[in-house]
Short mmCIF file of C-alpha atoms and ligand atoms in Angstrom, two decimals:
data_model
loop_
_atom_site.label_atom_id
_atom_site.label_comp_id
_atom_site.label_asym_id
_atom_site.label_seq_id
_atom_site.Cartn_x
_atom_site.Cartn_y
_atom_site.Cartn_z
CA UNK A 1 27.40 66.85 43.56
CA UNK A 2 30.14 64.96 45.28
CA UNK A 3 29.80 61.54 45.92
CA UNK A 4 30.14 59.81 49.37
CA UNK A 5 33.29 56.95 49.68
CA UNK A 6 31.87 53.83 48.83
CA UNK A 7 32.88 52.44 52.56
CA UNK A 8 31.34 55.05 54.60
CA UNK A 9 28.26 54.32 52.45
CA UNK A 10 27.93 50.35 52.85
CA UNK A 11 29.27 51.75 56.76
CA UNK A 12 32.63 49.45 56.48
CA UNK A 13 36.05 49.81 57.27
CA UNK A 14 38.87 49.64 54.14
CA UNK A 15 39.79 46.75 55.67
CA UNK A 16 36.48 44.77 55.46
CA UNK A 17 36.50 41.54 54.37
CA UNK A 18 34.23 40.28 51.18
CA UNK A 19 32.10 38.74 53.51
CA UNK A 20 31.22 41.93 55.81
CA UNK A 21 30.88 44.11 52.67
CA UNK A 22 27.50 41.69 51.80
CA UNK A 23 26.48 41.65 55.21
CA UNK A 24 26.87 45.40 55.17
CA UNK A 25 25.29 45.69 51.92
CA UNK A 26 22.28 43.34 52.28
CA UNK A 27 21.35 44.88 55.33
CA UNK A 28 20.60 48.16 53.76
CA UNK A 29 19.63 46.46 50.47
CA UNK A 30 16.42 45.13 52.85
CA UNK A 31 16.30 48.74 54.55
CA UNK A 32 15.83 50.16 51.35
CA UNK A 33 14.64 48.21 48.48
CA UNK A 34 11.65 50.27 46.89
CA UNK A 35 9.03 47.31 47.24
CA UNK A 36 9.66 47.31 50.83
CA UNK A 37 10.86 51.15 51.93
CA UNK A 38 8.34 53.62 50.71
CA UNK A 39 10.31 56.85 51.75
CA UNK A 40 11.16 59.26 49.46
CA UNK A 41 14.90 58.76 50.00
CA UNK A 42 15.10 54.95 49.67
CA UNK A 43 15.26 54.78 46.11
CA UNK A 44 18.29 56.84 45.76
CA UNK A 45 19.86 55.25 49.06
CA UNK A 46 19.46 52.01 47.40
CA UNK A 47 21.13 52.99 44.63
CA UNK A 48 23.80 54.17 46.07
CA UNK A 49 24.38 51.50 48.30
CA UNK A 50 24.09 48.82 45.54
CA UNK A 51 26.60 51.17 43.65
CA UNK A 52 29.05 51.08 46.10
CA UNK A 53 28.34 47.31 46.42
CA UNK A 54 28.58 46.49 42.86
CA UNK A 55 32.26 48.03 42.82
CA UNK A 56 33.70 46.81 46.45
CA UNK A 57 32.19 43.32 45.07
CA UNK A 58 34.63 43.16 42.19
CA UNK A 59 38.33 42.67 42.81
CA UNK A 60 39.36 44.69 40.07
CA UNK A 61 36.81 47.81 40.50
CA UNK A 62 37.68 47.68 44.57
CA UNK A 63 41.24 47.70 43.65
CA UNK A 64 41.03 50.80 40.69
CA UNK A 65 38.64 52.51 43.45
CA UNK A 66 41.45 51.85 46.18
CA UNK A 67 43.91 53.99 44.30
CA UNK A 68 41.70 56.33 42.37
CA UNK A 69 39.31 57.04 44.29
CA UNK A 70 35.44 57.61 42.29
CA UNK A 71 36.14 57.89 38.42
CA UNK A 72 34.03 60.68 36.47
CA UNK A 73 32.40 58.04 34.03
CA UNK A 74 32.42 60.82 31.82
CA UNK A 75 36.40 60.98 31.06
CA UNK A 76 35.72 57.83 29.98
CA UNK A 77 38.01 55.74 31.76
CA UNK A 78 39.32 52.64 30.84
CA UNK A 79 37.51 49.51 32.70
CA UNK A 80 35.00 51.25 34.42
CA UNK A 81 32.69 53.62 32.03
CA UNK A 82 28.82 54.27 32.63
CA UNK A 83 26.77 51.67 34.55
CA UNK A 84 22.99 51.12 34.57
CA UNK A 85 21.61 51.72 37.94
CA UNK A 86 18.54 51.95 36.76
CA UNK A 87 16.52 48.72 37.62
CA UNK A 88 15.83 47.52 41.03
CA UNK A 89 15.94 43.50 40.66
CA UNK A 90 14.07 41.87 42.25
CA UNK A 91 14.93 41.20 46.36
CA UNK A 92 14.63 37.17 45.68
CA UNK A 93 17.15 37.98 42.86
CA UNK A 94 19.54 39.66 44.91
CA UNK A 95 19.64 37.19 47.53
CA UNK A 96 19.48 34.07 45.88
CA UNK A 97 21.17 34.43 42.72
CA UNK A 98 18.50 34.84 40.54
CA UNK A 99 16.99 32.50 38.07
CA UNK A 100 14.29 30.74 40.54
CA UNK A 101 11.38 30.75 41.82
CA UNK A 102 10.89 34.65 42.28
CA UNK A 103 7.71 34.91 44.96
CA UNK A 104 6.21 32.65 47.38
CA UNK A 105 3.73 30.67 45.28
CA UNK A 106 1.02 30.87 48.00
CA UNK A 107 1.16 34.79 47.71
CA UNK A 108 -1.67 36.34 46.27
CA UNK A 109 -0.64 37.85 42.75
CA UNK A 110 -2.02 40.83 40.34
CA UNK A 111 -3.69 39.65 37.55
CA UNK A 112 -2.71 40.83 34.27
CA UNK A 113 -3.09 43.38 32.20
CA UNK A 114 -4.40 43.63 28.78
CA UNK A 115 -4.19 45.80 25.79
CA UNK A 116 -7.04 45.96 23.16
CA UNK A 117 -6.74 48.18 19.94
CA UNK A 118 -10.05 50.05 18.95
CA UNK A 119 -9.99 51.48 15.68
CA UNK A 120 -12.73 54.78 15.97
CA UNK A 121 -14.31 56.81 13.00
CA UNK A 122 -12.96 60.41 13.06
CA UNK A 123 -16.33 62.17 14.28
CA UNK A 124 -16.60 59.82 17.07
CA UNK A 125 -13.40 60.93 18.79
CA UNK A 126 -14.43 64.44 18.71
CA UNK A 127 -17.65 64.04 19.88
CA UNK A 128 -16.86 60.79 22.27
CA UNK A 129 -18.73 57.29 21.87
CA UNK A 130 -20.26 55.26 23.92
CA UNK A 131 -19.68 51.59 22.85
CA UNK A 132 -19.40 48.07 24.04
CA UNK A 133 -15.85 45.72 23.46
CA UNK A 134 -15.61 42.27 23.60
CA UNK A 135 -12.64 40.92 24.72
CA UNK A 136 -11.44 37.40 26.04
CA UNK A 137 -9.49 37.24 29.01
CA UNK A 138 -8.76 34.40 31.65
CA UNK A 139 -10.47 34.29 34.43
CA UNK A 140 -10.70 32.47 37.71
CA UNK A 141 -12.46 29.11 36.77
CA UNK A 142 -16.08 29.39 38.61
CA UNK A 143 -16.31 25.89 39.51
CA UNK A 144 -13.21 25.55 41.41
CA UNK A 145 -13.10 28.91 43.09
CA UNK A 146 -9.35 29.19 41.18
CA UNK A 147 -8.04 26.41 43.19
CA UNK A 148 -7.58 23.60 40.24
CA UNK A 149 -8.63 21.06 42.29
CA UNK A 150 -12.50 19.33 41.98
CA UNK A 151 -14.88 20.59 44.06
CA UNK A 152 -14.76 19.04 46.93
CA UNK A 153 -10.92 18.29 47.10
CA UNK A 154 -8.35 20.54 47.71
CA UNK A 155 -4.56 21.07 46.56
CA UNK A 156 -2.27 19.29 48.97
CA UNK A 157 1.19 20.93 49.84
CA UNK A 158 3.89 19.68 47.60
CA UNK A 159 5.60 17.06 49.94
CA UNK A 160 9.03 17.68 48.46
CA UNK A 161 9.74 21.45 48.93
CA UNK A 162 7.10 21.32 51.47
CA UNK A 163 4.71 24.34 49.71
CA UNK A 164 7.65 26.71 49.18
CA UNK A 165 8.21 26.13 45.98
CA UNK A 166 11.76 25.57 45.81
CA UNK A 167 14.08 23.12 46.09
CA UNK A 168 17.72 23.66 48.01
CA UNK A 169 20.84 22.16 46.51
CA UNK A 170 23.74 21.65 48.83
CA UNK A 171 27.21 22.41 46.93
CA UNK A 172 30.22 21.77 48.82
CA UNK A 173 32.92 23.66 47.37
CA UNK A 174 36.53 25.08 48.03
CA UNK A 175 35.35 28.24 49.28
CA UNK A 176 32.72 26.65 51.57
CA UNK A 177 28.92 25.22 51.40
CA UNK A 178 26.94 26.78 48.70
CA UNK A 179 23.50 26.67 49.57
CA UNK A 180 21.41 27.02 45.56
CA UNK A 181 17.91 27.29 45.38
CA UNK A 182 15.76 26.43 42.46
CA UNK A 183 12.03 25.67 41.37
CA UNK A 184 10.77 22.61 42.71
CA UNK A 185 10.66 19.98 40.11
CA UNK A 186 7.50 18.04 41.70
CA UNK A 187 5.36 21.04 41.77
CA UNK A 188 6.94 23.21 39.27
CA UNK A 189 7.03 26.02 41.97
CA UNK A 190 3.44 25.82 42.88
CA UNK A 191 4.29 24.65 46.20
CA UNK A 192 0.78 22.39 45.77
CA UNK A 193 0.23 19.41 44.40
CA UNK A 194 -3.28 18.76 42.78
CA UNK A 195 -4.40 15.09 42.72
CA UNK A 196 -8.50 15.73 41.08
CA UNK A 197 -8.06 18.01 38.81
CA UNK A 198 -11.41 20.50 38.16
CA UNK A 199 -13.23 18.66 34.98
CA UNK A 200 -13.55 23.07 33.55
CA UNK A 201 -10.31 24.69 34.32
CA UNK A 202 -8.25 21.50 33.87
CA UNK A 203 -6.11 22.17 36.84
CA UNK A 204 -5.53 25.90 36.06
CA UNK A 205 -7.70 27.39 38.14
CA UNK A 206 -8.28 29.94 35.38
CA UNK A 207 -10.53 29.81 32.27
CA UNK A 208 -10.55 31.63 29.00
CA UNK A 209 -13.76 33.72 28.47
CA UNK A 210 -15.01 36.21 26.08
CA UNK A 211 -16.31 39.38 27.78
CA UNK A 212 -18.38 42.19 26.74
CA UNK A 213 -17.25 46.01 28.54
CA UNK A 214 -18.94 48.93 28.09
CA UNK A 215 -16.21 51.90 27.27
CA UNK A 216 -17.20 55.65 27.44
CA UNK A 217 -14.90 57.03 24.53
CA UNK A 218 -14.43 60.58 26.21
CA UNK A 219 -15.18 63.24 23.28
CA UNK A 220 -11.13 64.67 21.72
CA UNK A 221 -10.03 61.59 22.70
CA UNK A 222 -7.36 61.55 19.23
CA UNK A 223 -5.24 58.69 17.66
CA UNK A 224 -2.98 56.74 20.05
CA UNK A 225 -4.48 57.56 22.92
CA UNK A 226 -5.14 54.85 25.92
CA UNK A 227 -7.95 54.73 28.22
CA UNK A 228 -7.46 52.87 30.91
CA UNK A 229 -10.45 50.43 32.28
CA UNK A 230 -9.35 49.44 36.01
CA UNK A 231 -9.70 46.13 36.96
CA UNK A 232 -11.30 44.63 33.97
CA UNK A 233 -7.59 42.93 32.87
CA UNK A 234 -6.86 39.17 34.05
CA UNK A 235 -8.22 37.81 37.17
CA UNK A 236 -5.76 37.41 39.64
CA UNK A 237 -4.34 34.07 41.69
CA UNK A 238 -5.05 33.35 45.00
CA UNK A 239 -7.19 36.55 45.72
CA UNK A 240 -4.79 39.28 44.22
CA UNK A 241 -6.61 41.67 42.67
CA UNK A 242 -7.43 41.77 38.42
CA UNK A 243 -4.98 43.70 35.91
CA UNK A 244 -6.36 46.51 34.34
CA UNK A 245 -7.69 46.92 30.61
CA UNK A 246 -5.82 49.48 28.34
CA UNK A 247 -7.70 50.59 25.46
CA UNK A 248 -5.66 51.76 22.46
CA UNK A 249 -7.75 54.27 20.36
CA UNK A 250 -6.96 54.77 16.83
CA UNK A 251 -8.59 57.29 14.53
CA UNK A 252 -9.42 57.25 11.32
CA UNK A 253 -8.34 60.06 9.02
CA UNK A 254 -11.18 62.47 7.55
CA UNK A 255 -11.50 63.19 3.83
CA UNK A 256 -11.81 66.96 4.48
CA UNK A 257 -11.01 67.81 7.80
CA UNK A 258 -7.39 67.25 9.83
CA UNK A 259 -6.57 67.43 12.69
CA UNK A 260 -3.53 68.69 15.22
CA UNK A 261 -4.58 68.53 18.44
CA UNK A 262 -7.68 70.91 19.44
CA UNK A 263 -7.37 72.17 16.34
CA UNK A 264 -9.06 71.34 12.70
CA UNK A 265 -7.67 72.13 9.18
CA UNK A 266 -9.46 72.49 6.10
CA UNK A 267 -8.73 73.50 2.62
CA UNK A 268 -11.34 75.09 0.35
CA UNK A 269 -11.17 76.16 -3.46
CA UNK A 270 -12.02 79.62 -4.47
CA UNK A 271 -12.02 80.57 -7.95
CA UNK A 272 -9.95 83.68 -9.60
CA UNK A 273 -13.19 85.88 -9.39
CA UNK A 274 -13.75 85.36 -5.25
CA UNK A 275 -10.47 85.76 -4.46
CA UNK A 276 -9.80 89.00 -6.10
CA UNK A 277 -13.59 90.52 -5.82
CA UNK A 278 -14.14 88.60 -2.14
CA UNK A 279 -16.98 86.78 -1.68
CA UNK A 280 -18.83 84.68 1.29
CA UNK A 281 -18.62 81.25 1.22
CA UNK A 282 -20.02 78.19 3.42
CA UNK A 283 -17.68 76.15 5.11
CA UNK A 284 -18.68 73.05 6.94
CA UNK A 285 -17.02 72.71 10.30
CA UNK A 286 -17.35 69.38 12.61
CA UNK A 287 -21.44 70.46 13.63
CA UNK A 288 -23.13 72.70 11.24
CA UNK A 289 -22.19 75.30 8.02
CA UNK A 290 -20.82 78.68 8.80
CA UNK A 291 -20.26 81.64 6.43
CA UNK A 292 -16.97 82.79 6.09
CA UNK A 293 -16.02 86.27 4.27
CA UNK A 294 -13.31 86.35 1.66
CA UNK A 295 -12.40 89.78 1.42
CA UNK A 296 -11.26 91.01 -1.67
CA UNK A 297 -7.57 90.71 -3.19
CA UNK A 298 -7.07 87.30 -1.17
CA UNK A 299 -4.21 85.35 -1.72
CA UNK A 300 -4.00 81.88 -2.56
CA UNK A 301 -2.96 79.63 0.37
CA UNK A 302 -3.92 82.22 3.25
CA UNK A 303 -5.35 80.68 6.13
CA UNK A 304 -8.82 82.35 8.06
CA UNK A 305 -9.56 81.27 11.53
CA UNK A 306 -13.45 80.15 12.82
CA UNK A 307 -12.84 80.39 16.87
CA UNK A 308 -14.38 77.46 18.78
CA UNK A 309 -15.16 75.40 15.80
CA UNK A 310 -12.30 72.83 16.70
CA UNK A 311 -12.34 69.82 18.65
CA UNK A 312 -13.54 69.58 22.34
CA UNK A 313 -10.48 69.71 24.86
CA UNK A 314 -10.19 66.41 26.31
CA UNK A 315 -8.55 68.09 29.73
CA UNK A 316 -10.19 71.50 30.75
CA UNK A 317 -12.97 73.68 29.10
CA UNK A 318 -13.97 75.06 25.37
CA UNK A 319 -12.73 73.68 22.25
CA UNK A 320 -9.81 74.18 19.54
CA UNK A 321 -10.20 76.27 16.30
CA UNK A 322 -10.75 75.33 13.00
CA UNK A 323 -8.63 76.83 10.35
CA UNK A 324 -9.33 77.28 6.76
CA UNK A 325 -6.92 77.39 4.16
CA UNK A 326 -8.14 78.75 0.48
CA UNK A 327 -6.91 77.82 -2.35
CA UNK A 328 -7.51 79.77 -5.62
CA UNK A 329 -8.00 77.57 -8.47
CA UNK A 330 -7.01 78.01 -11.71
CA UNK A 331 -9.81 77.58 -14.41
CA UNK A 332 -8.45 74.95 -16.98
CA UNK A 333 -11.03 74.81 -19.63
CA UNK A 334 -12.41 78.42 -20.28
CA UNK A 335 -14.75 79.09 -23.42
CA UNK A 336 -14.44 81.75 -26.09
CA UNK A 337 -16.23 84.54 -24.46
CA UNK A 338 -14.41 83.65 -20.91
CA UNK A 339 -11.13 83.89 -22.94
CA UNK A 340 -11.81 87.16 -24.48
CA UNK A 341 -12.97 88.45 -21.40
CA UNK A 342 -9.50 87.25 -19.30
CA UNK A 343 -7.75 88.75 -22.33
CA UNK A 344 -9.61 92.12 -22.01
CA UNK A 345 -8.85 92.01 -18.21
CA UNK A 346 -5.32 91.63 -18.75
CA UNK A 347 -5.11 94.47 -21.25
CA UNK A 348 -6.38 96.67 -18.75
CA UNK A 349 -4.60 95.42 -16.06
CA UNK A 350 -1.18 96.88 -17.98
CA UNK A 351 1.30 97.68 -15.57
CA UNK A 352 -0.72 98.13 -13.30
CA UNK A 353 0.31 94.99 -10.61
CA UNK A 354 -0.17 94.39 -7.48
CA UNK A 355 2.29 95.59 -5.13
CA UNK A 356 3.66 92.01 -3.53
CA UNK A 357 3.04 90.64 -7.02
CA UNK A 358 5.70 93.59 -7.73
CA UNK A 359 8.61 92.56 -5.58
CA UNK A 360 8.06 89.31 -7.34
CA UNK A 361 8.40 90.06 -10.32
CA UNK A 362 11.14 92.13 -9.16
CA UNK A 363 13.17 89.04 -7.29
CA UNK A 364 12.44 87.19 -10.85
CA UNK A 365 14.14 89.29 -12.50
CA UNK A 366 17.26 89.63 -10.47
CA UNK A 367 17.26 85.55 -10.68
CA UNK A 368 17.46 85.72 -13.97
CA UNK A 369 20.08 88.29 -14.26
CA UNK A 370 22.59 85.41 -11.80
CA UNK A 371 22.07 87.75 -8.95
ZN1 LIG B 401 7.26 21.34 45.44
ZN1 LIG B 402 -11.50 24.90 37.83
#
């Protein structure tokens, strides 16, 4: 994709001075900052006109984009390499430098949001739970309504920045009057002064509290998932509206049973005799006992399938599988008549191997030959 010229996108001449370049700039900067300019286009128009800015701003990038022209960051050219266009700023930031107050401190702000970690047992997060958390949060102080001030009274406007919040400094320099702004120091930004102070919040407005929410666990929920709980986060300031509660669930493991996903994994022993004469055996799955048929001459380690026995799907219909894995044990401590038997067994097994065991036997023997 070619990229426009930096001039016909800020919609300046080559000969523009610094000072038309920000006009030219902050003009679409307000067109189409994202908080402001929900289009679908604004985000990228932004970006490209804070691009262009952010080199016809700089002496030394205007100058290297004079004569070059727009540099391929990937040939990885001296001075200019790779920049991060990725955050926004803020549009107090932009205009006033930064560093101050950010919003109008009589705007109503989001309250906000809060993250609780809920450790769950394994059963309950495939089957869901429904449980109760208590939490503590701040919220807006009851007796004062959130203002800070005793009932009764109210917060008076800050008569030094006269309830904006922030203070102008006048800076006459070489280059001109440099108008700064930065938080009021009277009202610390608040823009209000309170003289009675509420006897509960203190001044704050906002109070600590422990709360009590009921959370519906949804059944397959699995570890490190969130569930979100709208509005129960912090209480907002001046009438903006709560944060929301985020729920971390984490699951403890099973002694038997795994799990990946929808899916369950079990291992179960089988002895020498059921794997190689097949057998049925009981295998407990996450709600009852099912049979499961070994056929004969199973190998060790070979996994059998029990549809539907997995965990619910969190997202759409049915449920995972549950897969079994057998293991074929080894007896360790046989008795004389066992032995003789296993020896018998053996005698008449001869030659007389299984075919995989074969090719085994087969590879073995070209190992040890250095092949
Ligand atoms: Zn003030
Ligand atoms: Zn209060």
């Amino acid at each position: 994709m070619s990229k426009r010229d930096y001039y016909e996108v800020l919609g300046v001449d080559k000969s523009a001075s610094p000072e038309d370049i920000k006009k030219a700039y902050r003009k679409l900067a307000r067109q189409y900052h994202p908080d402001v300019n929900k289009a679908a286009d604004a985000e990228s128009k932004f970006k490209e006109a804070k691009e262009a800015y952010d080199i016809l701003s700089d002496d030394q990038k205007k100058a290297q984009y004079d004569r070059f022209g727009h540099v391929d960051p990937n040939q990885g050219m001296g001075g200019g390499g790779a920049q991060d266009f990725g955050g926004f700023g803020d549009l107090f930031d932009m205009f006033f430098g930064g560093g101050g107050q950010r919003r109008n401190p009589n705007a109503p702000q989001r309250g906000n949001d809060l993250q609780y970690t809920m450790t769950i047992e394994f059963k309950e997060a495939v089957f869901g739970k429904k449980t109760e958390i208590n939490i503590p949060r701040t919220e807006t102080c009851d007796t004062c309504q959130g203002s800070g001030a005793k009932p009764g009274t109210k917060p008076e406007t800050c008569g030094v920045c006269h309830g904006s919040g922030q203070q102008e400094v006048v800076q006459n320099t070489a280059f001109g009057r440099i108008v700064n702004r930065r938080v009021c120091s009277a009202c610390q930004g608040q823009g209000k002064i309170i003289k009675d102070k509420c006897g509960t919040c203190h001044g704050a407005g906002k109070v600590k509290k422990q709360r009590t929410i009921s959370l519906n666990i949804p059944a397959g929920v699995d570890d490190g998932a969130q569930l979100r709980v709208s509005g129960e986060g912090e209480s907002g300031t001046r009438g903006g509206p709560p944060g929301d509660l985020y729920v971390v669930i984490r699951v403890k493991p099973h002694d038997f049973f795994e799990r990946e996903g929808d899916d369950i994994y079990c291992e179960v022993p089988l002895t020498f005799a059921q794997a190689a004469l097949g057998d049925e055996i009981e295998i407990p799955t996450l709600t009852e006992k099912v049979k499961l048929k070994i056929p004969a001459g199973t190998q060790t380690d070979t996994y059998f399938r029990l549809k539907g026995k997995g965990v619910p799907r969190l997202r759409g219909h049915g449920q995972g599988d549950q897969h079994v894995k057998v293991v074929v044990v080894t007896p360790t401590s046989l008795n004389d008549e066992q032995r003789e038997l296993l020896r018998e067994f053996s005698r008449l097994s001869g030659e007389q191997t299984h075919e995989q065991q074969q090719s085994i036997f087969e590879r073995m023997k070209k190992a040890f030959l250095g092949e």
